PDB file of C-alpha atoms in Angstrom:
ATOM      1  CA  LEU A 306       8.977  19.848   7.357  1.00 34.00           C
ATOM      2  CA  ALA A 307      10.072  16.504   5.938  1.00 37.00           C
ATOM      3  CA  LEU A 308      10.982  12.584   4.975  1.00 43.00           C
ATOM      4  CA  LEU A 309      13.986  11.467   6.924  1.00 40.00           C
ATOM      5  CA  ALA A 310      14.576   8.272   5.475  1.00 41.00           C
ATOM      6  CA  SER A 311      16.614   6.523   7.985  1.00 37.00           C
ATOM      7  CA  ARG A 312      17.282   2.616   6.157  1.00 37.00           C
ATOM      8  CA  SER A 313      19.647   0.299   9.317  1.00 37.00           C
ATOM      9  CA  MET A 314      21.583  -2.171   8.834  1.00 34.00           C
ATOM     10  CA  TRP A 315      23.298  -5.325  11.029  1.00 30.00           C
ATOM     11  CA  ALA A 316      27.277  -5.073  10.224  1.00 30.00           C
ATOM     12  CA  GLY A 317      28.763  -7.654  12.136  1.00 30.00           C
ATOM     13  CA  ARG A 318      26.473  -7.584  15.619  1.00 26.00           C
ATOM     14  CA  GLY A 319      26.597  -3.689  14.885  1.00 29.00           C
ATOM     15  CA  LEU A 320      23.288  -1.285  13.446  1.00 27.00           C
ATOM     16  CA  VAL A 321      24.415   0.704  11.159  1.00 27.00           C
ATOM     17  CA  ALA A 322      21.973   3.998  10.776  1.00 27.00           C
ATOM     18  CA  ARG A 323      22.145   6.104   7.312  1.00 27.00           C
ATOM     19  CA  HIS A 324      20.078   9.303   7.604  1.00 29.00           C
ATOM     20  CA  SER A 325      19.328  11.069   4.475  1.00 29.00           C
ATOM     21  CA  LEU A 326      16.515  14.341   3.818  1.00 29.00           C
ATOM     22  CA  ILE A 327      13.634  14.264   2.188  1.00 32.00           C
ATOM     23  CA  HIS A 328      10.249  16.524   1.921  1.00 36.00           C
ATOM     24  CA  LEU A 329       7.268  14.647   0.595  1.00 40.00           C
ATOM     25  CA  PRO A 330       3.161  15.913   1.285  1.00 40.00           C
ATOM     26  CA  SER A 331       0.717  15.325   4.001  1.00 36.00           C
ATOM     27  CA  GLY A 332      -1.374  13.675   1.043  1.00 36.00           C
ATOM     28  CA  ARG A 333      -3.697  17.167   0.528  1.00 34.00           C
ATOM     29  CA  SER A 334      -4.661  18.361  -2.442  1.00 32.00           C
ATOM     30  CA  GLY A 335      -2.637  21.482  -3.825  1.00 31.00           C
ATOM     31  CA  GLN A 336       0.488  20.625  -2.020  1.00 30.00           C
ATOM     32  CA  ARG A 337       3.331  18.756  -3.714  1.00 29.00           C
ATOM     33  CA  VAL A 338       6.793  17.591  -3.714  1.00 30.00           C
ATOM     34  CA  VAL A 339       9.023  17.444  -6.400  1.00 28.00           C
ATOM     35  CA  ALA A 340      12.450  14.839  -5.292  1.00 31.00           C
ATOM     36  CA  SER A 341      15.306  13.911  -8.113  1.00 28.00           C
ATOM     37  CA  ALA A 342      16.506  10.053  -7.970  1.00 30.00           C
ATOM     38  CA  ASP A 343      19.421  11.162  -5.619  1.00 30.00           C
ATOM     39  CA  ARG A 344      17.251  11.993  -3.387  1.00 29.00           C
ATOM     40  CA  ARG A 345      17.623  15.695  -3.638  1.00 27.00           C
ATOM     41  CA  VAL A 346      15.025  18.110  -2.996  1.00 26.00           C
ATOM     42  CA  LEU A 347      13.706  19.468  -6.079  1.00 26.00           C
ATOM     43  CA  HIS A 348      11.069  21.445  -5.044  1.00 28.00           C
ATOM     44  CA  ARG A 349       8.303  21.063  -1.894  1.00 28.00           C
ATOM     45  CA  SER A 350       5.207  22.831  -0.612  1.00 29.00           C
ATOM     46  CA  PRO A 351       3.913  21.925   3.653  1.00 33.00           C
ATOM     47  CA  GLY A 352       3.042  18.368   3.944  1.00 37.00           C
ATOM     48  CA  THR A 353       3.948  16.005   6.344  1.00 38.00           C
ATOM     49  CA  ARG A 354       7.243  14.853   7.953  1.00 40.00           C
ATOM     50  CA  ILE A 355       8.722  11.005   7.244  1.00 40.00           C
ATOM     51  CA  SER A 356      10.534   9.030   9.389  1.00 43.00           C
ATOM     52  CA  ALA A 357      11.622   4.935   9.099  1.00 44.00           C
ATOM     53  CA  ARG A 358      12.195   3.995  12.239  1.00 42.00           C
ATOM     54  CA  SER A 359      15.103   1.358  12.372  1.00 35.00           C
ATOM     55  CA  LEU A 360      14.788  -2.319  11.780  1.00 33.00           C
ATOM     56  CA  ARG A 361      13.960  -3.805  16.469  1.00 33.00           C
ATOM     57  CA  SER A 362      16.779  -6.934  15.468  1.00 31.00           C
ATOM     58  CA  ASN A 363      14.909  -9.591  18.081  1.00 29.00           C
ATOM     59  CA  THR A 364      11.209  -8.706  17.708  1.00 30.00           C
ATOM     60  CA  SER A 365      11.139  -9.748  13.779  1.00 32.00           C
ATOM     61  CA  ARG A 366       9.811 -13.343  13.691  1.00 31.00           C
ATOM     62  CA  LYS A 367      11.641 -15.850  11.122  1.00 30.00           C
ATOM     63  CA  VAL A 368      10.556 -15.204   7.468  1.00 30.00           C
ATOM     64  CA  ARG A 369       9.388 -19.072   6.222  1.00 32.00           C
ATOM     65  CA  SER A 370      10.420 -19.978   2.803  1.00 31.00           C
ATOM     66  CA  GLY A 371       8.009 -19.786  -0.054  1.00 35.00           C
ATOM     67  CA  THR A 372       7.153 -19.521  -3.553  1.00 34.00           C
ATOM     68  CA  PRO A 373       4.446 -16.771  -4.307  1.00 34.00           C
ATOM     69  CA  HIS A 374       1.025 -18.497  -5.775  1.00 33.00           C
ATOM     70  CA  ALA A 375       0.627 -18.894  -8.738  1.00 34.00           C
ATOM     71  CA  ALA A 376      -2.753 -17.481  -9.558  1.00 42.00           C
ATOM     72  CA  ARG A 377      -2.413 -14.681 -10.526  1.00 48.00           C
ATOM     73  CA  TRP A 378      -5.917 -12.331 -12.374  1.00 46.00           C
ATOM     74  CA  PRO A 379      -8.363 -14.478 -14.587  1.00 52.00           C
ATOM     75  CA  SER A 380      -7.404 -14.282 -18.282  1.00 47.00           C
ATOM     76  CA  SER A 381     -10.528 -12.568 -18.719  1.00 50.00           C
ATOM     77  CA  THR A 382      -8.911  -9.555 -16.291  1.00 48.00           C
ATOM     78  CA  ARG A 383      -6.251  -9.671 -17.082  1.00 44.00           C
ATOM     79  CA  ARG A 384      -7.482  -8.406 -21.304  1.00 44.00           C
ATOM     80  CA  ARG A 385      -9.739  -5.888 -20.295  1.00 45.00           C
ATOM     81  CA  THR A 386      -7.105  -4.200 -17.540  1.00 43.00           C
ATOM     82  CA  MET A 387      -4.616  -3.916 -20.441  1.00 43.00           C
ATOM     83  CA  ALA A 388      -7.501  -3.005 -22.747  1.00 46.00           C
ATOM     84  CA  ALA A 389      -7.896  -0.522 -20.232  1.00 46.00           C
ATOM     85  CA  ALA A 390      -4.219   0.803 -19.971  1.00 42.00           C
ATOM     86  CA  ASN A 391      -4.417   1.713 -23.071  1.00 43.00           C
ATOM     87  CA  SER A 392      -7.576   3.886 -23.184  1.00 42.00           C
ATOM     88  CA  THR A 393      -6.965   7.295 -23.348  1.00 37.00           C
ATOM     89  CA  LEU A 394      -8.426   7.409 -19.468  1.00 41.00           C
ATOM     90  CA  ALA A 395      -4.856   4.951 -18.519  1.00 44.00           C
ATOM     91  CA  VAL A 396      -3.638   6.490 -15.734  1.00 45.00           C
ATOM     92  CA  PRO A 397       0.013   8.314 -15.185  1.00 48.00           C
ATOM     93  CA  ASP A 398       2.553   5.742 -15.334  1.00 54.00           C
ATOM     94  CA  LEU A 399       3.820   4.982 -11.633  1.00 61.00           C
ATOM     95  CA  THR A 400       6.164   2.158 -13.107  1.00 61.00           C
ATOM     96  CA  LEU A 401       9.300   3.539 -11.290  1.00 77.00           C
ATOM     97  CA  PRO A 402      11.980   1.704 -14.543  1.00 74.00           C
ATOM     98  CA  GLY A 403      14.883   0.397 -12.748  1.00 82.00           C
ATOM     99  CA  LEU A 404      14.150  -0.595  -9.475  1.00 93.00           C
ATOM    100  CA  GLU A 405      15.987  -4.581  -9.136  1.00 94.00           C
ATOM    101  CA  PHE A 406      13.799  -6.051  -6.692  1.00 96.00           C
ATOM    102  CA  ARG A 407       9.658  -5.423  -6.068  1.00 97.00           C
ATOM    103  CA  PRO A 408       7.379  -6.806  -3.488  1.00 98.00           C
ATOM    104  CA  LYS A 409       5.634 -10.041  -4.323  1.00 98.00           C
ATOM    105  CA  LEU A 410       2.639  -8.938  -2.189  1.00 98.00           C
ATOM    106  CA  VAL A 411       1.476  -5.840  -1.849  1.00 98.00           C
ATOM    107  CA  VAL A 412      -0.972  -5.383   0.977  1.00 98.00           C
ATOM    108  CA  PHE A 413      -2.954  -1.805   1.808  1.00 98.00           C
ATOM    109  CA  ASP A 414      -5.367  -0.517   4.166  1.00 98.00           C
ATOM    110  CA  LEU A 415      -8.968   0.577   3.131  1.00 98.00           C
ATOM    111  CA  ASP A 416     -10.281   3.230   5.313  1.00 98.00           C
ATOM    112  CA  ASN A 417      -8.181   6.052   4.833  1.00 97.00           C
ATOM    113  CA  THR A 418      -5.304   4.373   3.217  1.00 98.00           C
ATOM    114  CA  ALA A 419      -6.766   3.318  -0.133  1.00 98.00           C
ATOM    115  CA  TRP A 420     -10.202   5.300  -0.276  1.00 98.00           C
ATOM    116  CA  THR A 421     -11.922   8.376   1.483  1.00 97.00           C
ATOM    117  CA  PRO A 422     -14.151   8.768   3.750  1.00 97.00           C
ATOM    118  CA  GLU A 423     -13.655   5.264   5.637  1.00 98.00           C
ATOM    119  CA  MET A 424     -16.190   3.363   6.134  1.00 98.00           C
ATOM    120  CA  TYR A 425     -17.476   4.381  10.283  1.00 97.00           C
ATOM    121  CA  GLU A 426     -17.856   7.740   8.882  1.00 97.00           C
ATOM    122  CA  LEU A 427     -20.334   7.526   6.169  1.00 97.00           C
ATOM    123  CA  ARG A 428     -23.806   9.030   7.356  1.00 94.00           C
ATOM    124  CA  GLY A 429     -26.041   5.953   5.241  1.00 96.00           C
ATOM    125  CA  GLY A 430     -23.932   3.241   4.178  1.00 96.00           C
ATOM    126  CA  SER A 431     -25.356   0.376   2.183  1.00 97.00           C
ATOM    127  CA  PRO A 432     -26.941  -0.209  -0.373  1.00 98.00           C
ATOM    128  CA  PHE A 433     -24.154   1.914  -2.932  1.00 98.00           C
ATOM    129  CA  THR A 434     -24.944   2.311  -6.569  1.00 98.00           C
ATOM    130  CA  LYS A 435     -22.405   3.676  -9.083  1.00 97.00           C
ATOM    131  CA  ASP A 436     -23.528   6.006 -11.515  1.00 96.00           C
ATOM    132  CA  GLU A 437     -22.069   4.131 -15.262  1.00 92.00           C
ATOM    133  CA  LYS A 438     -21.400   7.121 -16.198  1.00 91.00           C
ATOM    134  CA  THR A 439     -19.025   8.271 -14.634  1.00 92.00           C
ATOM    135  CA  GLY A 440     -17.979   5.836 -11.896  1.00 94.00           C
ATOM    136  CA  ILE A 441     -18.387   7.598  -9.017  1.00 96.00           C
ATOM    137  CA  VAL A 442     -19.361   5.234  -6.507  1.00 98.00           C
ATOM    138  CA  ARG A 443     -22.133   6.815  -3.391  1.00 98.00           C
ATOM    139  CA  ASP A 444     -24.150   5.533  -0.535  1.00 97.00           C
ATOM    140  CA  TRP A 445     -27.544   5.516  -0.047  1.00 97.00           C
ATOM    141  CA  THR A 446     -27.511   8.875   1.323  1.00 97.00           C
ATOM    142  CA  GLY A 447     -25.649  10.467  -1.721  1.00 97.00           C
ATOM    143  CA  GLU A 448     -22.514  10.449  -0.165  1.00 97.00           C
ATOM    144  CA  GLN A 449     -19.480   9.783  -2.208  1.00 98.00           C
ATOM    145  CA  VAL A 450     -16.285   7.114  -1.426  1.00 98.00           C
ATOM    146  CA  GLN A 451     -13.303   7.202  -4.078  1.00 97.00           C
ATOM    147  CA  LEU A 452     -10.299   6.196  -3.987  1.00 98.00           C
ATOM    148  CA  PHE A 453      -7.491   8.522  -3.023  1.00 97.00           C
ATOM    149  CA  PRO A 454      -5.999   8.764  -6.683  1.00 97.00           C
ATOM    150  CA  ALA A 455      -2.426   7.454  -5.971  1.00 96.00           C
ATOM    151  CA  ALA A 456      -3.900   3.696  -4.465  1.00 98.00           C
ATOM    152  CA  ARG A 457      -6.056   4.051  -7.991  1.00 97.00           C
ATOM    153  CA  GLU A 458      -3.083   4.227  -9.583  1.00 96.00           C
ATOM    154  CA  ALA A 459      -0.852   2.389  -8.081  1.00 97.00           C
ATOM    155  CA  LEU A 460      -3.143  -0.877  -8.537  1.00 97.00           C
ATOM    156  CA  ALA A 461      -3.809   0.322 -11.895  1.00 96.00           C
ATOM    157  CA  GLU A 462       0.035  -0.178 -12.667  1.00 94.00           C
ATOM    158  CA  ILE A 463       0.431  -3.761 -10.322  1.00 95.00           C
ATOM    159  CA  VAL A 464      -2.188  -5.317 -12.824  1.00 93.00           C
ATOM    160  CA  SER A 465      -1.179  -3.681 -15.653  1.00 91.00           C
ATOM    161  CA  HIS A 466       2.701  -3.194 -16.094  1.00 91.00           C
ATOM    162  CA  SER A 467       4.495  -6.422 -16.847  1.00 90.00           C
ATOM    163  CA  GLU A 468       7.468  -5.026 -14.842  1.00 91.00           C
ATOM    164  CA  TRP A 469       4.817  -6.161 -11.605  1.00 94.00           C
ATOM    165  CA  GLU A 470       4.854  -9.543 -13.338  1.00 92.00           C
ATOM    166  CA  GLY A 471       4.910 -11.738 -10.404  1.00 93.00           C
ATOM    167  CA  THR A 472       3.537  -9.575  -7.797  1.00 97.00           C
ATOM    168  CA  GLN A 473      -0.086 -10.025  -6.717  1.00 98.00           C
ATOM    169  CA  VAL A 474      -2.462  -7.257  -3.937  1.00 98.00           C
ATOM    170  CA  ALA A 475      -4.082  -8.050  -0.641  1.00 98.00           C
ATOM    171  CA  VAL A 476      -5.640  -5.720   0.743  1.00 98.00           C
ATOM    172  CA  ALA A 477      -6.394  -6.263   5.375  1.00 98.00           C
ATOM    173  CA  SER A 478      -8.270  -4.182   6.484  1.00 98.00           C
ATOM    174  CA  ARG A 479      -9.420  -3.688  10.341  1.00 98.00           C
ATOM    175  CA  THR A 480     -13.337  -2.194   9.676  1.00 98.00           C
ATOM    176  CA  THR A 481     -15.728  -3.863  11.636  1.00 97.00           C
ATOM    177  CA  HIS A 482     -18.270  -2.300   7.894  1.00 98.00           C
ATOM    178  CA  THR A 483     -17.446  -5.614   6.574  1.00 98.00           C
ATOM    179  CA  SER A 484     -19.718  -5.675   4.303  1.00 98.00           C
ATOM    180  CA  TRP A 485     -19.663  -2.784   3.175  1.00 98.00           C
ATOM    181  CA  ALA A 486     -16.179  -3.070   2.531  1.00 98.00           C
ATOM    182  CA  ARG A 487     -16.284  -5.502   0.257  1.00 98.00           C
ATOM    183  CA  GLU A 488     -19.572  -3.752  -1.199  1.00 98.00           C
ATOM    184  CA  CYS A 489     -17.532  -0.816  -2.419  1.00 98.00           C
ATOM    185  CA  MET A 490     -14.233  -2.954  -3.985  1.00 98.00           C
ATOM    186  CA  SER A 491     -17.204  -4.593  -6.045  1.00 98.00           C
ATOM    187  CA  LEU A 492     -18.191  -1.020  -7.328  1.00 98.00           C
ATOM    188  CA  LEU A 493     -14.943   0.822  -7.217  1.00 98.00           C
ATOM    189  CA  GLU A 494     -12.988   0.964 -10.874  1.00 97.00           C
ATOM    190  CA  VAL A 495      -8.955   0.853 -11.142  1.00 97.00           C
ATOM    191  CA  LEU A 496      -9.143   1.264 -15.100  1.00 95.00           C
ATOM    192  CA  PRO A 497     -12.498   2.031 -17.322  1.00 93.00           C
ATOM    193  CA  GLY A 498     -14.690  -1.661 -16.280  1.00 93.00           C
ATOM    194  CA  VAL A 499     -12.353  -3.286 -13.420  1.00 96.00           C
ATOM    195  CA  THR A 500     -13.219  -2.601 -10.451  1.00 97.00           C
ATOM    196  CA  MET A 501     -10.896  -3.226  -6.764  1.00 98.00           C
ATOM    197  CA  ASP A 502     -12.496  -6.566  -6.337  1.00 98.00           C
ATOM    198  CA  GLU A 503     -10.197  -7.932  -9.188  1.00 97.00           C
ATOM    199  CA  VAL A 504      -7.736  -6.963  -9.338  1.00 97.00           C
ATOM    200  CA  VAL A 505      -7.113  -7.751  -4.970  1.00 98.00           C
ATOM    201  CA  GLN A 506      -6.449 -11.290  -4.554  1.00 97.00           C
ATOM    202  CA  TYR A 507      -6.025 -12.394  -0.899  1.00 98.00           C
ATOM    203  CA  LYS A 508      -8.821  -9.305   1.246  1.00 98.00           C
ATOM    204  CA  LYS A 509      -9.005  -9.742   4.712  1.00 98.00           C
ATOM    205  CA  ILE A 510     -11.877  -7.353   5.931  1.00 98.00           C
ATOM    206  CA  PHE A 511     -12.361  -8.552  10.007  1.00 98.00           C
ATOM    207  CA  PRO A 512     -11.917  -6.113  13.310  1.00 97.00           C
ATOM    208  CA  GLY A 513      -8.643  -7.362  15.075  1.00 97.00           C
ATOM    209  CA  SER A 514      -5.341  -7.165  15.029  1.00 97.00           C
ATOM    210  CA  LYS A 515      -3.580  -7.236  11.590  1.00 98.00           C
ATOM    211  CA  ARG A 516      -0.849  -9.691  12.937  1.00 97.00           C
ATOM    212  CA  LYS A 517      -3.694 -12.394  13.062  1.00 98.00           C
ATOM    213  CA  HIS A 518      -4.199 -10.600   9.052  1.00 98.00           C
ATOM    214  CA  PHE A 519      -1.012 -11.381   8.303  1.00 98.00           C
ATOM    215  CA  ARG A 520      -0.780 -14.715   9.069  1.00 98.00           C
ATOM    216  CA  GLU A 521      -3.897 -15.633   6.972  1.00 98.00           C
ATOM    217  CA  LEU A 522      -2.441 -13.951   4.153  1.00 98.00           C
ATOM    218  CA  HIS A 523       1.278 -15.377   5.061  1.00 98.00           C
ATOM    219  CA  GLU A 524      -0.818 -18.920   4.710  1.00 98.00           C
ATOM    220  CA  MET A 525      -3.493 -18.612   2.112  1.00 97.00           C
ATOM    221  CA  SER A 526      -0.457 -17.008  -0.667  1.00 98.00           C
ATOM    222  CA  GLY A 527       2.906 -18.816   0.724  1.00 98.00           C
ATOM    223  CA  ILE A 528       4.962 -15.636   0.627  1.00 98.00           C
ATOM    224  CA  PRO A 529       7.847 -14.763   3.225  1.00 98.00           C
ATOM    225  CA  TYR A 530       6.777 -11.243   4.937  1.00 98.00           C
ATOM    226  CA  ASN A 531      10.233 -10.178   3.742  1.00 98.00           C
ATOM    227  CA  GLU A 532       9.359 -10.137   0.190  1.00 98.00           C
ATOM    228  CA  MET A 533       5.928  -7.566   1.841  1.00 98.00           C
ATOM    229  CA  ILE A 534       5.683  -4.353   1.655  1.00 98.00           C
ATOM    230  CA  PHE A 535       2.143  -3.216   3.845  1.00 98.00           C
ATOM    231  CA  PHE A 536       0.876   0.039   3.442  1.00 98.00           C
ATOM    232  CA  ASP A 537      -1.791   1.344   6.902  1.00 98.00           C
ATOM    233  CA  ASP A 538      -2.461   5.323   8.507  1.00 96.00           C
ATOM    234  CA  TRP A 539      -2.058   3.931  11.637  1.00 96.00           C
ATOM    235  CA  THR A 540       0.808   3.307  13.555  1.00 95.00           C
ATOM    236  CA  GLY A 541      -0.214   0.796  15.857  1.00 96.00           C
ATOM    237  CA  ASN A 542      -0.983  -1.812  13.037  1.00 97.00           C
ATOM    238  CA  THR A 543       2.162  -0.716  11.304  1.00 97.00           C
ATOM    239  CA  ASP A 544       4.572  -1.070  14.820  1.00 96.00           C
ATOM    240  CA  GLU A 545       2.789  -4.663  14.736  1.00 97.00           C
ATOM    241  CA  VAL A 546       3.493  -5.931  11.426  1.00 98.00           C
ATOM    242  CA  GLU A 547       7.131  -4.844  11.069  1.00 97.00           C
ATOM    243  CA  LYS A 548       7.658  -7.249  13.684  1.00 97.00           C
ATOM    244  CA  TYR A 549       7.345 -10.405  11.343  1.00 98.00           C
ATOM    245  CA  GLY A 550       9.708  -8.589   9.616  1.00 97.00           C
ATOM    246  CA  THR A 551       7.498  -6.835   6.363  1.00 98.00           C
ATOM    247  CA  LEU A 552       8.714  -3.037   5.341  1.00 98.00           C
ATOM    248  CA  CYS A 553       6.115  -1.418   6.244  1.00 98.00           C
ATOM    249  CA  VAL A 554       4.766   2.717   5.339  1.00 97.00           C
ATOM    250  CA  TYR A 555       2.702   4.743   7.284  1.00 97.00           C
ATOM    251  CA  ASN A 556       0.624   7.261   5.257  1.00 95.00           C
ATOM    252  CA  PRO A 557      -1.515   9.845   8.166  1.00 94.00           C
ATOM    253  CA  ALA A 558      -3.181  10.930   4.814  1.00 93.00           C
ATOM    254  CA  GLY A 559      -3.986   8.561   2.043  1.00 95.00           C
ATOM    255  CA  LEU A 560      -0.931   7.324  -0.069  1.00 96.00           C
ATOM    256  CA  THR A 561       0.336   9.144  -1.907  1.00 94.00           C
ATOM    257  CA  LYS A 562       2.646   9.233  -4.432  1.00 94.00           C
ATOM    258  CA  GLU A 563       5.369  10.517  -3.284  1.00 93.00           C
ATOM    259  CA  LEU A 564       5.273   6.843  -0.326  1.00 95.00           C
ATOM    260  CA  TRP A 565       4.142   4.969  -2.476  1.00 96.00           C
ATOM    261  CA  ALA A 566       7.746   5.433  -4.599  1.00 94.00           C
ATOM    262  CA  ALA A 567       9.543   6.089  -1.134  1.00 94.00           C
ATOM    263  CA  GLY A 568       8.362   2.028  -0.121  1.00 96.00           C
ATOM    264  CA  LEU A 569       9.149   0.898  -3.454  1.00 96.00           C
ATOM    265  CA  LYS A 570      12.522   2.373  -3.692  1.00 95.00           C
ATOM    266  CA  GLU A 571      13.374   1.585   0.667  1.00 96.00           C
ATOM    267  CA  PHE A 572      12.770  -2.371  -0.345  1.00 97.00           C
ATOM    268  CA  ASN A 573      14.455  -1.874  -4.004  1.00 97.00           C
ATOM    269  CA  GLU A 574      17.409  -0.570  -1.284  1.00 96.00           C
ATOM    270  CA  ALA A 575      16.607  -3.476   1.141  1.00 96.00           C
ATOM    271  CA  LYS A 576      16.289  -6.332  -0.413  1.00 97.00           C
ATOM    272  CA  LYS A 577      19.566  -4.976  -2.561  1.00 96.00           C
ATOM    273  CA  LYS A 578      21.701  -4.771   0.347  1.00 96.00           C
ATOM    274  CA  GLY A 579      20.435  -9.105   1.191  1.00 96.00           C
ATOM    275  CA  TYR A 580      18.871  -7.997   4.105  1.00 95.00           C
ATOM    276  CA  THR A 581      16.849 -10.711   5.358  1.00 94.00           C
ATOM    277  CA  SER A 582      14.126  -8.958   7.702  1.00 96.00           C
ATOM    278  CA  LEU A 583      12.873  -5.774   6.470  1.00 95.00           C
ATOM    279  CA  GLY A 584      11.496  -4.980   9.549  1.00 95.00           C
ATOM    280  CA  PHE A 585      10.762  -1.268  10.058  1.00 94.00           C
ATOM    281  CA  THR A 586       8.881   1.555   8.338  1.00 95.00           C
ATOM    282  CA  VAL A 587       8.518   4.566   7.231  1.00 94.00           C
ATOM    283  CA  MET A 588       6.737   6.646   8.617  1.00 81.00           C
ATOM    284  CA  GLY A 589       4.717  10.398   8.083  1.00 67.00           C
ATOM    285  CA  GLN A 590       3.364  12.594  11.184  1.00 57.00           C
ATOM    286  CA  PHE A 591       1.551  16.291  10.811  1.00 53.00           C
ATOM    287  CA  ALA A 592       3.841  18.135  12.013  1.00 38.00           C
TER     288      ALA A 592
END
């Protein structure tokens, strides 16, 4: 089961698509894949089939020029993230050296992308508590809410690695349990002593179309849509957002390291080619 990464670009008035075959896992535990830098598969186990839909030339909105908002993390948060990154509990390095271009805004969905279970699946809900020794977060019935390892590592990487200087983080969630989501963000740690809430600058958590979420993110940050990347577990959301010219990554079973890397590499290569619209989706599908 495989990843079909198809990159699309304009050649004059024609659309040219190139395809390469990569194998990626579904994100379930125990399913692993190793791919070389030039995208030759070295090893795989059963997983998902990933494809990238070519951009829709006439549906991408015109990107408004702008520069990233100057606001970064508070200096106290930055100091604690750097200290945590240097600790023995630091997360693995996902920096992907060699990328010439990185998104200026990384946007994560919450339910089944950043964490599990989804808010509506919880038997109890608020109030949530955190074990200060283990960092485990549970709702009032004792059910655990946890970040997917790749999501936690990606967030920790962005806030603690110099390669990501100039990049900001946002969440865009349609959950109806807005207060629960915000409470979980204030408790879940991405690095020892550093919560998810502290490293996410823009939080758009409300029901409705994610086009509204992204319009507000664009207006608040001043970041063009084609300088963003979006990770989500539902194609209905990625279908809407890619029309803005934003590169989307569909992760059907939570964010994985492989999908994180695939999305960043697609973004880097599109920018190197000079694309003005990145309106396509790297898709993971269950076979």
